[in-house]
Every structure is written in C-alpha cells, then in structure tokens.
C-alpha cells in the first residue's frame, strides 16, 4: 500500500485562494431529473451568500480523491493545544459532524492517538476498542468550551473564513448557559 500523497504548504495556500470559477454542483444525469422533476428546480438555486459559497468551494476541493489523506497529514503536523485523531481530522476537513463526546474522550492525557484502522481483505478493518467505544460526557460549560475550542482550532485551519462565525456561536452558547444558571 503506497503512502498517502503529501501536499505542500504552498499547494494548500493555493486551495484557499478565491475560487476562479463559479461553483457548479456535480453533474447530475438528465434521467434523474426526468424521474424526479423537483430536483431540476434545485439545480438553478445557488446561494448568493459568499460565506456559504466559500465553505462549499473548500469542501469540494478537500473531498477530491486522495487529497484528504494529505490534508490529514498536514493537520496532524500542526502545533495545536489539543491534538486530533486521524478520524477526527477527516470529519473536520470534510465538514462532517464531529461527536463532541468522542472528541472530548480523545483530549484526555494519555489517550492513544494511534487510531488508524488496520485494513483486511473483503472490506473489513480492525479498529482499536478504545477508539470505537471512547466517549466522555460533556457536562459543564467548561467541558463544552474545551471541546469546542479544540474543534474550532481544527476547523479554522481548513476553513479560516469561519473563525468569526464560530467565535460568535461560542459566545451565544456560553451566554445561554450562563443565563440558564442564573435562572
């Protein structure tokens, strides 16, 4: 099995440049539009929101075949306060859901970050039990802030335009928690 391709900082910076062409959805076969007519109506509806367009553009670039492995390597080489597992990096890079309870468990000191599954034939993989079952409840505002800060640090590396949005979101959640505590 060949090692994943690497990406240079310059190549990564080039990915972050403004898109030089309009973002187009993946080609959808005409037969699908014929079978499900309401999908044809969606094709012409693109957002005018530059923030959403930028996020979608970066997502499309990162999701290209074999690019994500290089970006995981790049993410793991960054000096972050809280290191991420490979599986967490993949979810962050592809802008997928990240389970905060699983992420919180991996932030514990002494957690083994060697989470790469061992591939077997027939599409099976061996995954460490610790990784598959790892969860730690996020119970307090401090817990949530710790996990959110770690997650946000990873997101902002690959989606820098989201930093202000996420900081505002965090502020609203913290204010909400404090308001609930005051009664």
mmCIF file of C-alpha atoms in Angstrom:
data_model
loop_
_atom_site.group_PDB
_atom_site.id
_atom_site.type_symbol
_atom_site.label_atom_id
_atom_site.label_comp_id
_atom_site.label_asym_id
_atom_site.label_seq_id
_atom_site.Cartn_x
_atom_site.Cartn_y
_atom_site.Cartn_z
ATOM 1 C CA UNK A 1 0.000 0.000 0.000
ATOM 2 C CA UNK A 2 1.502 3.309 -1.088
ATOM 3 C CA UNK A 3 1.819 6.114 1.471
ATOM 4 C CA UNK A 4 -0.729 8.909 1.103
ATOM 5 C CA UNK A 5 0.380 11.754 -1.140
ATOM 6 C CA UNK A 6 1.747 14.823 0.557
ATOM 7 C CA UNK A 7 0.730 18.404 -0.032
ATOM 8 C CA UNK A 8 2.982 21.384 0.414
ATOM 9 C CA UNK A 9 2.024 24.497 2.330
ATOM 10 C CA UNK A 10 2.083 26.413 -0.984
ATOM 11 C CA UNK A 11 -0.344 23.937 -2.575
ATOM 12 C CA UNK A 12 -2.601 24.224 0.462
ATOM 13 C CA UNK A 13 -2.482 28.026 0.316
ATOM 14 C CA UNK A 14 -3.429 27.841 -3.365
ATOM 15 C CA UNK A 15 -6.502 25.794 -2.400
ATOM 16 C CA UNK A 16 -7.542 28.578 -0.032
ATOM 17 C CA UNK A 17 -7.416 31.260 -2.728
ATOM 18 C CA UNK A 18 -10.670 32.644 -4.002
ATOM 19 C CA UNK A 19 -12.404 30.338 -6.448
ATOM 20 C CA UNK A 20 -11.586 31.354 -10.004
ATOM 21 C CA UNK A 21 -14.708 29.792 -11.460
ATOM 22 C CA UNK A 22 -18.302 29.501 -10.455
ATOM 23 C CA UNK A 23 -19.110 26.626 -8.158
ATOM 24 C CA UNK A 24 -21.181 24.074 -10.007
ATOM 25 C CA UNK A 25 -22.849 21.052 -8.479
ATOM 26 C CA UNK A 26 -21.638 17.644 -9.570
ATOM 27 C CA UNK A 27 -23.092 16.550 -12.889
ATOM 28 C CA UNK A 28 -26.471 15.015 -12.317
ATOM 29 C CA UNK A 29 -27.781 12.717 -15.055
ATOM 30 C CA UNK A 30 -30.737 14.098 -17.008
ATOM 31 C CA UNK A 31 -32.538 10.784 -16.432
ATOM 32 C CA UNK A 32 -32.624 11.573 -12.698
ATOM 33 C CA UNK A 33 -34.188 14.979 -13.399
ATOM 34 C CA UNK A 34 -36.775 13.257 -15.574
ATOM 35 C CA UNK A 35 -37.607 10.732 -12.872
ATOM 36 C CA UNK A 36 -37.630 13.300 -10.044
ATOM 37 C CA UNK A 37 -38.675 16.673 -11.537
ATOM 38 C CA UNK A 38 -38.345 18.752 -8.376
ATOM 39 C CA UNK A 39 -34.557 18.198 -8.434
ATOM 40 C CA UNK A 40 -34.361 20.209 -11.662
ATOM 41 C CA UNK A 41 -35.769 23.198 -9.761
ATOM 42 C CA UNK A 42 -32.965 22.937 -7.193
ATOM 43 C CA UNK A 43 -30.188 22.962 -9.768
ATOM 44 C CA UNK A 44 -30.650 26.639 -10.620
ATOM 45 C CA UNK A 45 -30.880 27.740 -6.981
ATOM 46 C CA UNK A 46 -27.394 28.640 -5.832
ATOM 47 C CA UNK A 47 -26.698 30.747 -2.806
ATOM 48 C CA UNK A 48 -25.596 34.347 -3.118
ATOM 49 C CA UNK A 49 -24.067 34.137 0.352
ATOM 50 C CA UNK A 50 -20.273 34.366 -0.115
ATOM 51 C CA UNK A 51 -19.650 32.621 3.211
ATOM 52 C CA UNK A 52 -21.652 29.542 2.186
ATOM 53 C CA UNK A 53 -20.133 29.606 -1.308
ATOM 54 C CA UNK A 54 -16.615 29.751 0.156
ATOM 55 C CA UNK A 55 -17.313 26.840 2.524
ATOM 56 C CA UNK A 56 -18.788 24.762 -0.294
ATOM 57 C CA UNK A 57 -15.847 25.546 -2.595
ATOM 58 C CA UNK A 58 -13.293 24.443 0.022
ATOM 59 C CA UNK A 59 -15.351 21.345 0.816
ATOM 60 C CA UNK A 60 -15.357 20.367 -2.872
ATOM 61 C CA UNK A 61 -11.581 20.853 -3.103
ATOM 62 C CA UNK A 62 -10.858 18.857 0.059
ATOM 63 C CA UNK A 63 -13.165 15.993 -0.931
ATOM 64 C CA UNK A 64 -11.231 15.243 -4.118
ATOM 65 C CA UNK A 65 -9.778 11.767 -4.340
ATOM 66 C CA UNK A 66 -6.630 11.293 -2.225
ATOM 67 C CA UNK A 67 -6.442 14.957 -1.185
ATOM 68 C CA UNK A 68 -7.965 14.332 2.235
ATOM 69 C CA UNK A 69 -5.139 11.975 3.303
ATOM 70 C CA UNK A 70 -2.574 14.665 2.575
ATOM 71 C CA UNK A 71 -4.633 17.226 4.457
ATOM 72 C CA UNK A 72 -4.919 14.900 7.465
ATOM 73 C CA UNK A 73 -1.117 14.652 7.476
ATOM 74 C CA UNK A 74 -0.887 18.445 7.223
ATOM 75 C CA UNK A 75 -3.370 18.880 10.087
ATOM 76 C CA UNK A 76 -1.518 16.418 12.300
ATOM 77 C CA UNK A 77 1.730 18.281 11.748
ATOM 78 C CA UNK A 78 0.278 21.499 13.199
ATOM 79 C CA UNK A 79 1.157 22.601 16.720
ATOM 80 C CA UNK A 80 -2.298 22.619 18.298
ATOM 81 C CA UNK A 81 -3.011 22.772 22.017
ATOM 82 C CA UNK A 82 -5.128 19.616 21.703
ATOM 83 C CA UNK A 83 -4.064 17.064 19.059
ATOM 84 C CA UNK A 84 -6.693 15.335 16.923
ATOM 85 C CA UNK A 85 -7.094 11.726 15.883
ATOM 86 C CA UNK A 86 -6.908 10.960 12.151
ATOM 87 C CA UNK A 87 -10.621 10.120 12.094
ATOM 88 C CA UNK A 88 -11.458 13.455 13.729
ATOM 89 C CA UNK A 89 -9.298 15.322 11.206
ATOM 90 C CA UNK A 90 -11.120 13.645 8.358
ATOM 91 C CA UNK A 91 -14.510 14.732 9.735
ATOM 92 C CA UNK A 92 -13.294 18.296 10.266
ATOM 93 C CA UNK A 93 -11.675 18.574 6.838
ATOM 94 C CA UNK A 94 -14.739 17.209 5.052
ATOM 95 C CA UNK A 95 -17.017 19.456 7.148
ATOM 96 C CA UNK A 96 -18.830 16.460 8.625
ATOM 97 C CA UNK A 97 -20.417 16.001 12.053
ATOM 98 C CA UNK A 98 -17.904 15.652 14.896
ATOM 99 C CA UNK A 99 -19.149 13.858 18.005
ATOM 100 C CA UNK A 100 -18.039 16.120 20.866
ATOM 101 C CA UNK A 101 -18.259 13.258 23.396
ATOM 102 C CA UNK A 102 -15.833 11.187 21.318
ATOM 103 C CA UNK A 103 -13.562 14.193 20.732
ATOM 104 C CA UNK A 104 -13.619 15.026 24.453
ATOM 105 C CA UNK A 105 -12.531 11.492 25.346
ATOM 106 C CA UNK A 106 -9.581 11.756 22.967
ATOM 107 C CA UNK A 107 -8.440 15.021 24.575
ATOM 108 C CA UNK A 108 -7.628 13.193 27.821
ATOM 109 C CA UNK A 109 -3.947 12.971 28.685
ATOM 110 C CA UNK A 110 -2.621 9.509 27.931
ATOM 111 C CA UNK A 111 -5.165 8.725 25.216
ATOM 112 C CA UNK A 112 -3.515 6.622 22.478
ATOM 113 C CA UNK A 113 -3.840 8.650 19.276
ATOM 114 C CA UNK A 114 -2.840 5.722 17.068
ATOM 115 C CA UNK A 115 -6.353 5.344 15.658
ATOM 116 C CA UNK A 116 -5.637 4.179 12.128
ATOM 117 C CA UNK A 117 -7.701 1.094 11.300
ATOM 118 C CA UNK A 118 -5.838 -1.968 10.085
ATOM 119 C CA UNK A 119 -7.260 -2.995 6.710
ATOM 120 C CA UNK A 120 -8.110 -6.603 5.963
ATOM 121 C CA UNK A 121 -9.333 -8.208 2.778
ATOM 122 C CA UNK A 122 -13.018 -8.102 1.909
ATOM 123 C CA UNK A 123 -13.601 -4.536 3.075
ATOM 124 C CA UNK A 124 -13.050 -5.254 6.780
ATOM 125 C CA UNK A 125 -10.919 -3.176 9.136
ATOM 126 C CA UNK A 126 -9.640 -3.785 12.636
ATOM 127 C CA UNK A 127 -10.273 -0.821 14.912
ATOM 128 C CA UNK A 128 -8.933 -0.470 18.444
ATOM 129 C CA UNK A 129 -11.658 -0.999 21.003
ATOM 130 C CA UNK A 130 -10.616 2.156 22.885
ATOM 131 C CA UNK A 131 -11.266 4.289 19.822
ATOM 132 C CA UNK A 132 -14.553 2.633 18.860
ATOM 133 C CA UNK A 133 -16.025 2.950 22.361
ATOM 134 C CA UNK A 134 -14.360 6.156 23.564
ATOM 135 C CA UNK A 135 -16.840 8.701 24.851
ATOM 136 C CA UNK A 136 -16.778 11.189 27.677
ATOM 137 C CA UNK A 137 -19.853 13.172 28.614
ATOM 138 C CA UNK A 138 -19.665 16.901 28.077
ATOM 139 C CA UNK A 139 -21.458 18.041 31.229
ATOM 140 C CA UNK A 140 -20.304 21.535 32.115
ATOM 141 C CA UNK A 141 -19.769 24.809 30.320
ATOM 142 C CA UNK A 142 -16.042 24.323 30.873
ATOM 143 C CA UNK A 143 -16.142 20.866 29.248
ATOM 144 C CA UNK A 144 -18.074 22.216 26.269
ATOM 145 C CA UNK A 145 -15.734 25.200 25.884
ATOM 146 C CA UNK A 146 -12.676 22.932 25.978
ATOM 147 C CA UNK A 147 -14.058 20.625 23.280
ATOM 148 C CA UNK A 148 -15.395 23.494 21.183
ATOM 149 C CA UNK A 149 -12.037 25.322 21.308
ATOM 150 C CA UNK A 150 -10.206 22.163 20.181
ATOM 151 C CA UNK A 151 -12.712 21.536 17.375
ATOM 152 C CA UNK A 152 -12.713 25.186 16.292
ATOM 153 C CA UNK A 153 -8.899 25.231 16.094
ATOM 154 C CA UNK A 154 -9.067 22.368 13.605
ATOM 155 C CA UNK A 155 -11.936 23.857 11.607
ATOM 156 C CA UNK A 156 -10.240 27.254 11.299
ATOM 157 C CA UNK A 157 -7.070 25.655 9.915
ATOM 158 C CA UNK A 158 -9.014 24.432 6.887
ATOM 159 C CA UNK A 159 -11.908 26.918 6.807
ATOM 160 C CA UNK A 160 -10.306 30.192 8.002
ATOM 161 C CA UNK A 161 -13.270 32.275 6.863
ATOM 162 C CA UNK A 162 -15.396 30.582 9.564
ATOM 163 C CA UNK A 163 -13.426 31.887 12.554
ATOM 164 C CA UNK A 164 -15.689 34.885 13.224
ATOM 165 C CA UNK A 165 -18.852 32.791 12.738
ATOM 166 C CA UNK A 166 -17.679 30.133 15.205
ATOM 167 C CA UNK A 167 -16.496 32.684 17.783
ATOM 168 C CA UNK A 168 -19.947 34.327 17.695
ATOM 169 C CA UNK A 169 -21.633 30.940 18.016
ATOM 170 C CA UNK A 170 -19.462 30.050 21.001
ATOM 171 C CA UNK A 171 -20.275 33.364 22.664
ATOM 172 C CA UNK A 172 -24.015 32.792 22.209
ATOM 173 C CA UNK A 173 -23.840 29.288 23.680
ATOM 174 C CA UNK A 174 -21.786 30.449 26.675
ATOM 175 C CA UNK A 175 -24.194 33.370 27.268
ATOM 176 C CA UNK A 176 -27.123 30.967 27.016
ATOM 177 C CA UNK A 177 -25.549 28.600 29.588
ATOM 178 C CA UNK A 178 -24.867 31.480 31.973
ATOM 179 C CA UNK A 179 -28.426 32.766 31.542
ATOM 180 C CA UNK A 180 -29.829 29.302 32.372
ATOM 181 C CA UNK A 181 -27.656 29.092 35.503
ATOM 182 C CA UNK A 182 -28.908 32.482 36.721
ATOM 183 C CA UNK A 183 -32.447 31.233 36.401
#
